[in-house]
Tab-separated table of C-alpha atoms and ligand atoms in Angstrom:
chain	number	residue	atom	x	y	z
A	1	UNK	CA	-20.833	19.167	-2.605
A	2	UNK	CA	-21.440	19.301	-6.337
A	3	UNK	CA	-20.620	22.996	-6.606
A	4	UNK	CA	-17.555	22.600	-4.364
A	5	UNK	CA	-14.926	25.275	-4.606
A	6	UNK	CA	-11.592	23.696	-5.460
A	7	UNK	CA	-9.612	26.855	-5.150
A	8	UNK	CA	-7.985	25.775	-1.943
A	9	UNK	CA	-6.675	22.652	-3.597
A	10	UNK	CA	-4.527	24.501	-6.016
A	11	UNK	CA	-1.959	25.930	-3.606
A	12	UNK	CA	-0.617	22.474	-2.755
A	13	UNK	CA	2.811	21.697	-3.949
A	14	UNK	CA	4.085	18.282	-4.351
A	15	UNK	CA	6.508	16.451	-6.770
A	16	UNK	CA	5.237	16.285	-10.282
A	17	UNK	CA	2.325	18.595	-9.567
A	18	UNK	CA	0.341	19.809	-12.581
A	19	UNK	CA	-2.284	22.506	-12.706
A	20	UNK	CA	-5.767	21.028	-12.659
A	21	UNK	CA	-7.293	20.646	-16.119
A	22	UNK	CA	-10.980	21.393	-16.810
A	23	UNK	CA	-11.576	17.599	-16.807
A	24	UNK	CA	-9.703	17.050	-13.560
A	25	UNK	CA	-11.596	19.986	-11.956
A	26	UNK	CA	-14.809	18.159	-12.768
A	27	UNK	CA	-13.885	14.615	-11.800
A	28	UNK	CA	-11.693	15.474	-8.778
A	29	UNK	CA	-9.005	13.168	-10.041
A	30	UNK	CA	-5.383	14.387	-10.417
A	31	UNK	CA	-4.456	15.518	-13.949
A	32	UNK	CA	-3.209	12.689	-16.234
A	33	UNK	CA	0.540	12.402	-16.304
A	34	UNK	CA	0.974	13.565	-12.683
A	35	UNK	CA	4.223	11.897	-11.432
A	36	UNK	CA	4.306	9.062	-9.075
A	37	UNK	CA	3.065	10.529	-5.759
A	38	UNK	CA	5.474	10.805	-2.811
A	39	UNK	CA	5.032	11.273	0.870
A	40	UNK	CA	4.763	14.842	2.241
A	41	UNK	CA	4.784	14.192	6.040
A	42	UNK	CA	6.594	17.574	6.522
A	43	UNK	CA	3.701	19.589	5.089
A	44	UNK	CA	0.446	20.633	6.789
A	45	UNK	CA	-2.903	19.773	5.277
A	46	UNK	CA	-4.996	21.852	2.862
A	47	UNK	CA	-5.962	25.224	4.177
A	48	UNK	CA	-3.506	25.383	6.984
A	49	UNK	CA	-0.899	28.213	6.715
A	50	UNK	CA	2.199	27.471	8.690
A	51	UNK	CA	3.260	31.125	8.499
A	52	UNK	CA	0.215	31.988	10.738
A	53	UNK	CA	0.978	29.656	13.577
A	54	UNK	CA	3.173	26.767	14.562
A	55	UNK	CA	1.846	23.536	12.798
A	56	UNK	CA	2.479	20.111	13.870
A	57	UNK	CA	2.922	17.692	10.908
A	58	UNK	CA	3.263	13.977	10.534
A	59	UNK	CA	7.096	14.159	10.522
A	60	UNK	CA	6.847	15.528	14.102
A	61	UNK	CA	5.006	12.415	15.479
A	62	UNK	CA	6.689	9.800	17.432
A	63	UNK	CA	5.344	7.160	19.881
A	64	UNK	CA	5.708	7.519	23.648
A	65	UNK	CA	6.871	3.951	23.937
A	66	UNK	CA	8.210	1.545	21.256
A	67	UNK	CA	5.748	-0.908	19.780
A	68	UNK	CA	6.867	-4.385	20.588
A	69	UNK	CA	6.352	-5.911	17.205
A	70	UNK	CA	9.462	-4.946	15.338
A	71	UNK	CA	9.299	-7.561	12.573
A	72	UNK	CA	9.738	-6.295	9.027
A	73	UNK	CA	6.558	-6.523	6.919
A	74	UNK	CA	6.079	-9.877	5.122
A	75	UNK	CA	4.061	-8.252	2.307
A	76	UNK	CA	2.859	-4.994	0.910
A	77	UNK	CA	-0.758	-4.042	0.156
A	78	UNK	CA	-1.226	-0.957	-1.946
A	79	UNK	CA	-4.581	0.682	-2.272
A	80	UNK	CA	-5.435	3.457	-4.712
A	81	UNK	CA	-7.739	6.272	-3.311
A	82	UNK	CA	-10.029	7.034	-6.155
A	83	UNK	CA	-13.167	8.916	-7.023
A	84	UNK	CA	-15.285	10.925	-9.381
A	85	UNK	CA	-16.348	14.247	-8.018
A	86	UNK	CA	-18.832	14.749	-10.884
A	87	UNK	CA	-20.797	11.588	-9.980
A	88	UNK	CA	-19.965	11.932	-6.250
A	89	UNK	CA	-18.461	8.507	-6.021
A	90	UNK	CA	-15.440	7.821	-3.712
A	91	UNK	CA	-13.733	4.463	-3.748
A	92	UNK	CA	-10.713	2.242	-3.156
A	93	UNK	CA	-9.153	0.973	-6.323
A	94	UNK	CA	-11.760	2.475	-8.435
A	95	UNK	CA	-14.587	0.366	-6.841
A	96	UNK	CA	-17.058	1.611	-4.408
A	97	UNK	CA	-18.157	-0.623	-1.579
A	98	UNK	CA	-21.319	-1.931	-3.338
A	99	UNK	CA	-19.115	-3.188	-6.246
A	100	UNK	CA	-16.358	-5.004	-4.361
A	101	UNK	CA	-16.225	-8.781	-4.006
A	102	UNK	CA	-15.698	-9.524	-0.310
A	103	UNK	CA	-13.357	-8.306	2.304
A	104	UNK	CA	-9.629	-7.416	2.316
A	105	UNK	CA	-7.882	-10.310	3.964
A	106	UNK	CA	-5.151	-10.055	6.574
A	107	UNK	CA	-3.681	-13.275	8.026
A	108	UNK	CA	-3.980	-13.348	11.867
A	109	UNK	CA	-0.497	-12.653	13.197
A	110	UNK	CA	1.067	-11.341	9.989
A	111	UNK	CA	2.919	-8.087	9.769
A	112	UNK	CA	2.235	-6.121	6.553
A	113	UNK	CA	2.782	-2.738	4.987
A	114	UNK	CA	-0.273	-0.891	3.983
A	115	UNK	CA	0.234	1.842	1.344
A	116	UNK	CA	-2.352	4.439	0.271
A	117	UNK	CA	-1.908	6.402	-2.952
A	118	UNK	CA	-4.276	9.292	-3.183
A	119	UNK	CA	-5.266	9.858	-6.877
A	120	UNK	CA	-7.711	12.551	-6.053
A	121	UNK	CA	-7.522	16.305	-5.305
A	122	UNK	CA	-9.010	15.941	-1.907
A	123	UNK	CA	-7.659	14.752	1.406
A	124	UNK	CA	-8.857	11.435	2.669
A	125	UNK	CA	-8.416	10.485	6.396
A	126	UNK	CA	-8.385	6.688	6.206
A	127	UNK	CA	-9.523	4.849	9.370
A	128	UNK	CA	-8.683	1.266	10.103
A	129	UNK	CA	-10.738	-0.141	13.005
A	130	UNK	CA	-9.355	-2.694	15.439
A	131	UNK	CA	-5.559	-2.460	14.757
A	132	UNK	CA	-2.867	0.255	14.751
A	133	UNK	CA	-1.415	1.607	11.638
A	134	UNK	CA	2.288	2.623	12.333
A	135	UNK	CA	3.098	5.632	10.122
A	136	UNK	CA	6.513	5.175	8.465
A	137	UNK	CA	7.740	8.640	9.121
A	138	UNK	CA	11.312	7.872	10.028
A	139	UNK	CA	10.822	7.835	13.802
A	140	UNK	CA	12.683	4.513	14.160
A	141	UNK	CA	11.581	2.416	17.082
A	142	UNK	CA	9.278	5.212	18.169
A	143	UNK	CA	7.238	4.840	15.020
A	144	UNK	CA	3.876	6.493	15.802
A	145	UNK	CA	0.675	4.448	15.923
A	146	UNK	CA	-2.477	5.753	14.613
A	147	UNK	CA	-6.100	4.641	13.879
A	148	UNK	CA	-6.574	7.237	11.139
A	149	UNK	CA	-3.930	8.379	8.628
A	150	UNK	CA	-4.650	11.349	6.364
A	151	UNK	CA	-3.508	11.271	2.671
A	152	UNK	CA	-3.060	14.593	1.012
A	153	UNK	CA	-3.782	14.981	-2.751
A	154	UNK	CA	-1.216	13.132	-4.778
A	155	UNK	CA	0.402	11.662	-1.599
A	156	UNK	CA	1.636	8.225	-0.885
A	157	UNK	CA	1.283	7.209	2.781
A	158	UNK	CA	2.741	3.973	4.109
A	159	UNK	CA	2.153	2.268	7.433
A	160	UNK	CA	2.994	-1.016	9.079
A	161	UNK	CA	0.253	-3.135	10.632
A	162	UNK	CA	0.454	-6.070	13.096
A	163	UNK	CA	-2.748	-8.089	12.298
A	164	UNK	CA	-3.291	-9.052	15.930
A	165	UNK	CA	-7.162	-8.646	16.085
A	166	UNK	CA	-9.202	-11.556	14.632
A	167	UNK	CA	-12.516	-10.520	13.184
A	168	UNK	CA	-14.082	-8.211	10.578
A	169	UNK	CA	-13.193	-4.565	10.832
A	170	UNK	CA	-14.387	-1.407	9.104
A	171	UNK	CA	-11.896	0.363	6.964
A	172	UNK	CA	-12.965	3.624	5.444
A	173	UNK	CA	-12.443	7.295	4.771
A	174	UNK	CA	-13.363	9.225	7.860
A	175	UNK	CA	-15.084	12.008	5.908
A	176	UNK	CA	-18.403	10.275	6.382
A	177	UNK	CA	-19.946	11.470	3.149
A	178	UNK	CA	-16.974	9.887	1.310
A	179	UNK	CA	-17.548	6.662	3.278
A	180	UNK	CA	-21.280	6.808	2.378
A	181	UNK	CA	-20.422	7.447	-1.268
A	182	UNK	CA	-18.420	4.167	-1.392
A	183	UNK	CA	-14.983	4.647	0.152
A	184	UNK	CA	-15.465	1.776	2.572
A	185	UNK	CA	-14.123	-1.740	2.868
A	186	UNK	CA	-14.142	-4.545	5.415
A	187	UNK	CA	-10.800	-5.954	6.570
A	188	UNK	CA	-11.065	-9.545	7.668
A	189	UNK	CA	-8.377	-10.890	10.040
A	190	UNK	CA	-8.414	-14.683	10.152
B	1	CU	CU1	-12.363	10.736	1.701
């Protein structure tokens, strides 16, 4: 991965986008001064050209049946997706799994909003075990439920969670070499 070609990361357009600097090309982090990331649920992922075929995107998703828990979230938890391509470290909030102090706590029965902000130039499909993440894509009561939510470079993804499953659950990037490199946490529901 060290010699990875980033050329396919430069065609992405999003609010406040800046061209990669030599430094950001090396670290894999977005260039300094990039505007607050927004959601881009209407865009396909990296390397998918919608002019070649019909592409389904996150704004197309809706649930088959409404999820019964319609409570508004009682709190928000925002996680930064971070990394250093040069050292091949991937992390949440700048800390790889071996550096964090204990699990992320959800209170059993609470309803919360989980937000991922992708500070890197790579996509990260984030997988929460044990509970659904409801993608806030504007589908109303048919809000779609997912176990894995992909965050594009510079994107902000928000989801609602009903913490209905007591126990300790894996929470990680589903690119398994990112998980191995540190993008992993434990979510404890108690
Ligand atoms: Cu990843």
